[in-house]
């Protein structure tokens, strides 16, 4: 099962970021406020690719690993 | 316009596209193919009222099946499953280019290690061994000697998925440290860039450096022919210069059907997502006109 992190997202108007829980480390991280479901972001803590699972609340999950048929 | 976007992963490319669509007030239906089911007559995906569906699946297998099903429901989808089928397979891709008289590297396919070794020896060293499916330069082998050839073929035969036993052997093209990526819509170039590297693989995904490139008439002609050869759509056409940099002679080694464009958007002055959406709007309008004409008739 993928690792999930969940926290109620809060937006800070001066930075246009949301805060969420890094599913790998459990740390609180800032992510762009305009993220959307399905988007892949890099964890600012570990660099791991995270997928945005939901926005209300903000749930991040470790993104699926590269598969052989991925690409152009 | 009501646009469906097939995806399983929103990368920067999809984000650019979604933002452009929304800025123009188009209705966007994001369709995460991982969550949907596709039946023979209908799907759980909300595609019924869409004017057009854009395939942005990162996974080739999902792309091919999802577009095939959506096409079967009578919903317009780009790229078409036919185009995807040709582009997703390097052997079919090479055949389509050759049949359309588009210059493309000499290629042979063999099904046993013995036959593949014969092909490699005939090409001479170096030559190239590629998987028939795959991307981003993965599992590509530049073979410099018979010893290397024997080892790689044995590994592929022993460890590989059955597709790795379709040995796709190709001449090595001594390109001038760069190749050219052209993004084209139905054969019309939107933007072009070079991808340069000291490594023989110059893919942007492999870290190749990108720079804007001005296409000459010959390149424009080849892009149009290559696009027609695979059935048209939004395509990434890859060319190599033959005979040195700016020689004006090219060989087309590949046409990609789920093309990434973030690197092109950064490397060139062209607003790539805007051009892509211009094309989608024109495509949807033409489809709507066609539907009206059919009703009138």
mmCIF file of C-alpha atoms in Angstrom, chain A residues 34-40 49 51 63-64 66-72, chain B residues 9-10 15 18 22 30 34 58-61 135-136 138 164 181 258 260:
data_model
loop_
_atom_site.group_PDB
_atom_site.id
_atom_site.type_symbol
_atom_site.label_atom_id
_atom_site.label_comp_id
_atom_site.label_asym_id
_atom_site.label_seq_id
_atom_site.Cartn_x
_atom_site.Cartn_y
_atom_site.Cartn_z
ATOM 1 C CA UNK A 34 -2.705 25.820 -7.203
ATOM 2 C CA UNK A 35 -1.995 22.083 -7.092
ATOM 3 C CA UNK A 36 -4.708 19.819 -8.360
ATOM 4 C CA UNK A 37 -5.759 16.227 -7.889
ATOM 5 C CA UNK A 38 -3.474 13.892 -9.799
ATOM 6 C CA UNK A 39 -0.608 16.375 -9.878
ATOM 7 C CA UNK A 40 2.892 15.191 -9.111
ATOM 8 C CA UNK A 49 7.657 12.360 -6.023
ATOM 9 C CA UNK A 51 0.856 12.595 -5.883
ATOM 10 C CA UNK A 63 3.691 8.599 -6.384
ATOM 11 C CA UNK A 64 3.713 5.301 -8.291
ATOM 12 C CA UNK A 66 8.195 4.336 -13.021
ATOM 13 C CA UNK A 67 6.863 1.498 -15.139
ATOM 14 C CA UNK A 68 8.324 0.070 -18.304
ATOM 15 C CA UNK A 69 5.680 1.429 -20.677
ATOM 16 C CA UNK A 70 5.768 4.994 -19.384
ATOM 17 C CA UNK A 71 6.947 7.727 -21.673
ATOM 18 C CA UNK A 72 6.156 9.393 -24.929
ATOM 19 C CA UNK B 9 -0.364 11.627 -13.685
ATOM 20 C CA UNK B 10 -0.519 15.407 -13.975
ATOM 21 C CA UNK B 15 -0.674 21.352 -15.982
ATOM 22 C CA UNK B 18 -5.115 22.385 -18.251
ATOM 23 C CA UNK B 22 -9.301 26.866 -18.238
ATOM 24 C CA UNK B 30 -10.254 15.261 -16.049
ATOM 25 C CA UNK B 34 -6.828 4.361 -13.168
ATOM 26 C CA UNK B 58 1.829 8.496 -19.429
ATOM 27 C CA UNK B 59 1.448 4.743 -19.720
ATOM 28 C CA UNK B 60 1.472 3.547 -23.317
ATOM 29 C CA UNK B 61 -0.681 0.495 -22.628
ATOM 30 C CA UNK B 135 10.662 5.672 -24.139
ATOM 31 C CA UNK B 136 13.040 8.248 -22.724
ATOM 32 C CA UNK B 138 15.607 3.470 -21.685
ATOM 33 C CA UNK B 164 12.425 -7.843 -25.576
ATOM 34 C CA UNK B 181 12.473 17.402 -31.750
ATOM 35 C CA UNK B 258 1.866 11.214 -26.371
ATOM 36 C CA UNK B 260 5.800 15.940 -23.872
#
